[in-house]
């Protein structure tokens, strides 16, 4: 069975797959044109988020049986096109949730305490102590949009900071955690921090926009470690410049890597803390995700 890994997969997981009798494994990142050329030969394609598995790639996979996604979101895979051809799509929900939750909290603290700006200033020989007064998380209200695997891990940890926690999720009506499920308007109105943990879907595209910013508290802190495109970046820029939003912590962008325009405008603002989509990039999460995916694949091909 020919398996191709097109995005970096944990070493131990790759070795485990290699040890399966009958498996012929290739592992190399190919750009679309090159990937299209080998598609007719492969039966299993493994990706993370960098490879976009579009309908034409799926169409070219005449022997393709399984697409394995080492991670959660399936927005880089045309699942409908795969299902129409009877190709199974396997992912690993939950396996990287703790890493994303920890980064989310890191971004919240970095935004509250100007950690990135303080570092840049200090490295440039500037002692900006007086300009960098920040906020505590203690006693403040956080609104979590999307109360799935990551949203719940974020809540669990923020309870230890003694924050008041609100959450909105149309598919979760109650929880046994010390979290109040509310409607979106209440969440916008009452939150000092808003953190997003929903998938990117037609419903969540530009969920946070000019109109929704106007419903939020002045000085709100916004965190997005879910998917680019959920926040309207132009509206966020405006809200950061006019002070509606105190700071934003972003791990994901509508275009990745971001365009020069975004880098020169939104990312250049001193109150934006940004990381290059590293939510799941920990040794622990990648091992967990890789091993879980490989065990699931082995079950399928056995
Ligand atoms: P999940 O499926 O466990 O949870 C998502 C939750 O969002 C679900 O409970 C669902 O009911 C809810 N939801 C769906 N539509 C909604 C809407 N319109 N409004 C409010 N809630 C809605 O997924 P997860 O593992 O918690 O992942 C959450 C997000 O984090 C996804 O976008 C995923 O792609 C992203 N993610 C990012 C990274 C990263 O590297 N930054 C890594 C992993 C996952």
PDB file of N, CA and C in Angstrom, residues 234-283:
ATOM      1  N   UNK A 234      -9.955  43.611   8.610  1.00  0.00           N
ATOM      2  CA  UNK A 234     -10.023  45.068   8.398  1.00  0.00           C
ATOM      3  C   UNK A 234     -10.787  45.716   9.558  1.00  0.00           C
ATOM      4  N   UNK A 235     -11.879  45.057   9.986  1.00  0.00           N
ATOM      5  CA  UNK A 235     -12.671  45.592  11.103  1.00  0.00           C
ATOM      6  C   UNK A 235     -11.863  45.538  12.399  1.00  0.00           C
ATOM      7  N   UNK A 236     -11.062  44.502  12.566  1.00  0.00           N
ATOM      8  CA  UNK A 236     -10.230  44.388  13.776  1.00  0.00           C
ATOM      9  C   UNK A 236      -9.192  45.515  13.798  1.00  0.00           C
ATOM     10  N   UNK A 237      -8.594  45.783  12.636  1.00  0.00           N
ATOM     11  CA  UNK A 237      -7.594  46.864  12.553  1.00  0.00           C
ATOM     12  C   UNK A 237      -8.222  48.177  13.019  1.00  0.00           C
ATOM     13  N   UNK A 238      -9.387  48.451  12.477  1.00  0.00           N
ATOM     14  CA  UNK A 238     -10.078  49.700  12.826  1.00  0.00           C
ATOM     15  C   UNK A 238     -10.366  49.759  14.341  1.00  0.00           C
ATOM     16  N   UNK A 239     -10.856  48.638  14.883  1.00  0.00           N
ATOM     17  CA  UNK A 239     -11.226  48.600  16.309  1.00  0.00           C
ATOM     18  C   UNK A 239     -10.002  48.731  17.215  1.00  0.00           C
ATOM     19  N   UNK A 240      -8.852  48.247  16.757  1.00  0.00           N
ATOM     20  CA  UNK A 240      -7.617  48.386  17.554  1.00  0.00           C
ATOM     21  C   UNK A 240      -7.113  49.818  17.490  1.00  0.00           C
ATOM     22  N   UNK A 241      -7.243  50.431  16.317  1.00  0.00           N
ATOM     23  CA  UNK A 241      -6.746  51.804  16.150  1.00  0.00           C
ATOM     24  C   UNK A 241      -7.629  52.784  16.920  1.00  0.00           C
ATOM     25  N   UNK A 242      -8.960  52.555  16.884  1.00  0.00           N
ATOM     26  CA  UNK A 242      -9.820  53.535  17.574  1.00  0.00           C
ATOM     27  C   UNK A 242     -10.012  53.209  19.067  1.00  0.00           C
ATOM     28  N   UNK A 243      -9.340  52.165  19.560  1.00  0.00           N
ATOM     29  CA  UNK A 243      -9.330  51.907  20.997  1.00  0.00           C
ATOM     30  C   UNK A 243     -10.496  51.053  21.490  1.00  0.00           C
ATOM     31  N   UNK A 244     -11.411  50.681  20.602  1.00  0.00           N
ATOM     32  CA  UNK A 244     -12.512  49.796  21.020  1.00  0.00           C
ATOM     33  C   UNK A 244     -11.926  48.485  21.571  1.00  0.00           C
ATOM     34  N   UNK A 245     -10.949  47.975  20.835  1.00  0.00           N
ATOM     35  CA  UNK A 245     -10.251  46.765  21.279  1.00  0.00           C
ATOM     36  C   UNK A 245      -8.908  47.181  21.880  1.00  0.00           C
ATOM     37  N   UNK A 246      -8.650  46.719  23.101  1.00  0.00           N
ATOM     38  CA  UNK A 246      -7.413  47.082  23.813  1.00  0.00           C
ATOM     39  C   UNK A 246      -6.205  46.396  23.179  1.00  0.00           C
ATOM     40  N   UNK A 247      -6.398  45.093  22.871  1.00  0.00           N
ATOM     41  CA  UNK A 247      -5.298  44.328  22.277  1.00  0.00           C
ATOM     42  C   UNK A 247      -5.871  43.073  21.631  1.00  0.00           C
ATOM     43  N   UNK A 248      -5.115  42.512  20.682  1.00  0.00           N
ATOM     44  CA  UNK A 248      -5.548  41.257  20.047  1.00  0.00           C
ATOM     45  C   UNK A 248      -4.387  40.281  20.030  1.00  0.00           C
ATOM     46  N   UNK A 249      -4.705  39.026  20.311  1.00  0.00           N
ATOM     47  CA  UNK A 249      -3.724  37.943  20.248  1.00  0.00           C
ATOM     48  C   UNK A 249      -4.140  37.010  19.127  1.00  0.00           C
ATOM     49  N   UNK A 250      -3.301  36.900  18.107  1.00  0.00           N
ATOM     50  CA  UNK A 250      -3.697  36.152  16.905  1.00  0.00           C
ATOM     51  C   UNK A 250      -2.683  35.062  16.574  1.00  0.00           C
ATOM     52  N   UNK A 251      -3.182  33.842  16.404  1.00  0.00           N
ATOM     53  CA  UNK A 251      -2.302  32.755  15.968  1.00  0.00           C
ATOM     54  C   UNK A 251      -2.617  32.363  14.525  1.00  0.00           C
ATOM     55  N   UNK A 252      -3.732  32.870  14.009  1.00  0.00           N
ATOM     56  CA  UNK A 252      -4.211  32.428  12.688  1.00  0.00           C
ATOM     57  C   UNK A 252      -4.651  33.646  11.873  1.00  0.00           C
ATOM     58  N   UNK A 253      -4.552  33.517  10.549  1.00  0.00           N
ATOM     59  CA  UNK A 253      -4.781  34.662   9.662  1.00  0.00           C
ATOM     60  C   UNK A 253      -5.552  34.186   8.438  1.00  0.00           C
ATOM     61  N   UNK A 254      -6.254  35.133   7.821  1.00  0.00           N
ATOM     62  CA  UNK A 254      -7.058  34.764   6.660  1.00  0.00           C
ATOM     63  C   UNK A 254      -6.169  34.172   5.566  1.00  0.00           C
ATOM     64  N   UNK A 255      -5.007  34.797   5.338  1.00  0.00           N
ATOM     65  CA  UNK A 255      -4.034  34.246   4.390  1.00  0.00           C
ATOM     66  C   UNK A 255      -2.785  33.908   5.200  1.00  0.00           C
ATOM     67  N   UNK A 256      -2.301  32.678   5.063  1.00  0.00           N
ATOM     68  CA  UNK A 256      -1.104  32.266   5.818  1.00  0.00           C
ATOM     69  C   UNK A 256      -0.029  31.769   4.857  1.00  0.00           C
ATOM     70  N   UNK A 257       1.209  32.252   4.962  1.00  0.00           N
ATOM     71  CA  UNK A 257       1.629  33.373   5.809  1.00  0.00           C
ATOM     72  C   UNK A 257       0.914  34.662   5.402  1.00  0.00           C
ATOM     73  N   UNK A 258       0.783  35.614   6.332  1.00  0.00           N
ATOM     74  CA  UNK A 258       0.023  36.830   6.033  1.00  0.00           C
ATOM     75  C   UNK A 258       0.615  37.632   4.880  1.00  0.00           C
ATOM     76  N   UNK A 259      -0.247  38.408   4.241  1.00  0.00           N
ATOM     77  CA  UNK A 259       0.202  39.268   3.133  1.00  0.00           C
ATOM     78  C   UNK A 259       1.071  40.406   3.696  1.00  0.00           C
ATOM     79  N   UNK A 260       1.829  41.051   2.807  1.00  0.00           N
ATOM     80  CA  UNK A 260       2.647  42.200   3.231  1.00  0.00           C
ATOM     81  C   UNK A 260       1.749  43.293   3.785  1.00  0.00           C
ATOM     82  N   UNK A 261       0.571  43.440   3.179  1.00  0.00           N
ATOM     83  CA  UNK A 261      -0.331  44.508   3.625  1.00  0.00           C
ATOM     84  C   UNK A 261      -0.737  44.271   5.092  1.00  0.00           C
ATOM     85  N   UNK A 262      -1.067  43.020   5.408  1.00  0.00           N
ATOM     86  CA  UNK A 262      -1.478  42.717   6.789  1.00  0.00           C
ATOM     87  C   UNK A 262      -0.303  42.946   7.747  1.00  0.00           C
ATOM     88  N   UNK A 263       0.879  42.525   7.296  1.00  0.00           N
ATOM     89  CA  UNK A 263       2.080  42.683   8.122  1.00  0.00           C
ATOM     90  C   UNK A 263       2.346  44.163   8.402  1.00  0.00           C
ATOM     91  N   UNK A 264       2.155  44.996   7.379  1.00  0.00           N
ATOM     92  CA  UNK A 264       2.467  46.423   7.548  1.00  0.00           C
ATOM     93  C   UNK A 264       1.379  47.187   8.295  1.00  0.00           C
ATOM     94  N   UNK A 265       0.150  46.637   8.330  1.00  0.00           N
ATOM     95  CA  UNK A 265      -0.929  47.366   9.024  1.00  0.00           C
ATOM     96  C   UNK A 265      -1.267  46.676  10.354  1.00  0.00           C
ATOM     97  N   UNK A 266      -2.099  45.651  10.279  1.00  0.00           N
ATOM     98  CA  UNK A 266      -2.576  45.002  11.511  1.00  0.00           C
ATOM     99  C   UNK A 266      -1.427  44.499  12.389  1.00  0.00           C
ATOM    100  N   UNK A 267      -0.508  43.761  11.785  1.00  0.00           N
ATOM    101  CA  UNK A 267       0.555  43.143  12.592  1.00  0.00           C
ATOM    102  C   UNK A 267       1.575  44.160  13.100  1.00  0.00           C
ATOM    103  N   UNK A 268       1.580  45.347  12.491  1.00  0.00           N
ATOM    104  CA  UNK A 268       2.536  46.374  12.923  1.00  0.00           C
ATOM    105  C   UNK A 268       2.040  47.127  14.160  1.00  0.00           C
ATOM    106  N   UNK A 269       0.773  46.954  14.506  1.00  0.00           N
ATOM    107  CA  UNK A 269       0.244  47.683  15.672  1.00  0.00           C
ATOM    108  C   UNK A 269       0.895  47.173  16.963  1.00  0.00           C
ATOM    109  N   UNK A 270       1.224  48.088  17.882  1.00  0.00           N
ATOM    110  CA  UNK A 270       1.893  47.649  19.114  1.00  0.00           C
ATOM    111  C   UNK A 270       1.005  46.797  20.010  1.00  0.00           C
ATOM    112  N   UNK A 271      -0.324  46.927  19.837  1.00  0.00           N
ATOM    113  CA  UNK A 271      -1.222  46.143  20.692  1.00  0.00           C
ATOM    114  C   UNK A 271      -1.703  44.840  20.027  1.00  0.00           C
ATOM    115  N   UNK A 272      -0.928  44.358  19.055  1.00  0.00           N
ATOM    116  CA  UNK A 272      -1.219  43.042  18.469  1.00  0.00           C
ATOM    117  C   UNK A 272      -0.069  42.097  18.807  1.00  0.00           C
ATOM    118  N   UNK A 273      -0.438  40.963  19.392  1.00  0.00           N
ATOM    119  CA  UNK A 273       0.538  39.901  19.647  1.00  0.00           C
ATOM    120  C   UNK A 273       0.220  38.798  18.651  1.00  0.00           C
ATOM    121  N   UNK A 274       1.204  38.399  17.861  1.00  0.00           N
ATOM    122  CA  UNK A 274       0.893  37.442  16.804  1.00  0.00           C
ATOM    123  C   UNK A 274       1.914  36.316  16.748  1.00  0.00           C
ATOM    124  N   UNK A 275       1.398  35.119  16.484  1.00  0.00           N
ATOM    125  CA  UNK A 275       2.270  33.943  16.339  1.00  0.00           C
ATOM    126  C   UNK A 275       1.893  33.229  15.035  1.00  0.00           C
ATOM    127  N   UNK A 276       2.850  32.546  14.409  1.00  0.00           N
ATOM    128  CA  UNK A 276       2.606  31.944  13.083  1.00  0.00           C
ATOM    129  C   UNK A 276       1.922  30.566  13.136  1.00  0.00           C
ATOM    130  N   UNK A 277       0.672  30.552  13.545  1.00  0.00           N
ATOM    131  CA  UNK A 277      -0.143  29.316  13.578  1.00  0.00           C
ATOM    132  C   UNK A 277       0.594  28.176  14.306  1.00  0.00           C
ATOM    133  N   UNK A 278       0.939  28.450  15.562  1.00  0.00           N
ATOM    134  CA  UNK A 278       1.718  27.460  16.331  1.00  0.00           C
ATOM    135  C   UNK A 278       0.895  26.822  17.450  1.00  0.00           C
ATOM    136  N   UNK A 279      -0.444  27.005  17.385  1.00  0.00           N
ATOM    137  CA  UNK A 279      -1.298  26.492  18.465  1.00  0.00           C
ATOM    138  C   UNK A 279      -1.019  25.040  18.802  1.00  0.00           C
ATOM    139  N   UNK A 280      -0.872  24.214  17.767  1.00  0.00           N
ATOM    140  CA  UNK A 280      -0.693  22.773  18.006  1.00  0.00           C
ATOM    141  C   UNK A 280       0.772  22.368  17.928  1.00  0.00           C
ATOM    142  N   UNK A 281       1.651  23.363  17.764  1.00  0.00           N
ATOM    143  CA  UNK A 281       3.068  23.035  17.541  1.00  0.00           C
ATOM    144  C   UNK A 281       3.827  22.845  18.843  1.00  0.00           C
ATOM    145  N   UNK A 282       3.527  21.733  19.507  1.00  0.00           N
ATOM    146  CA  UNK A 282       4.352  21.331  20.649  1.00  0.00           C
ATOM    147  C   UNK A 282       4.784  19.891  20.387  1.00  0.00           C
ATOM    148  N   UNK A 283       5.886  19.512  20.974  1.00  0.00           N
ATOM    149  CA  UNK A 283       6.368  18.140  20.783  1.00  0.00           C
ATOM    150  C   UNK A 283       5.309  17.157  21.278  1.00  0.00           C
TER     151      UNK A 283
END
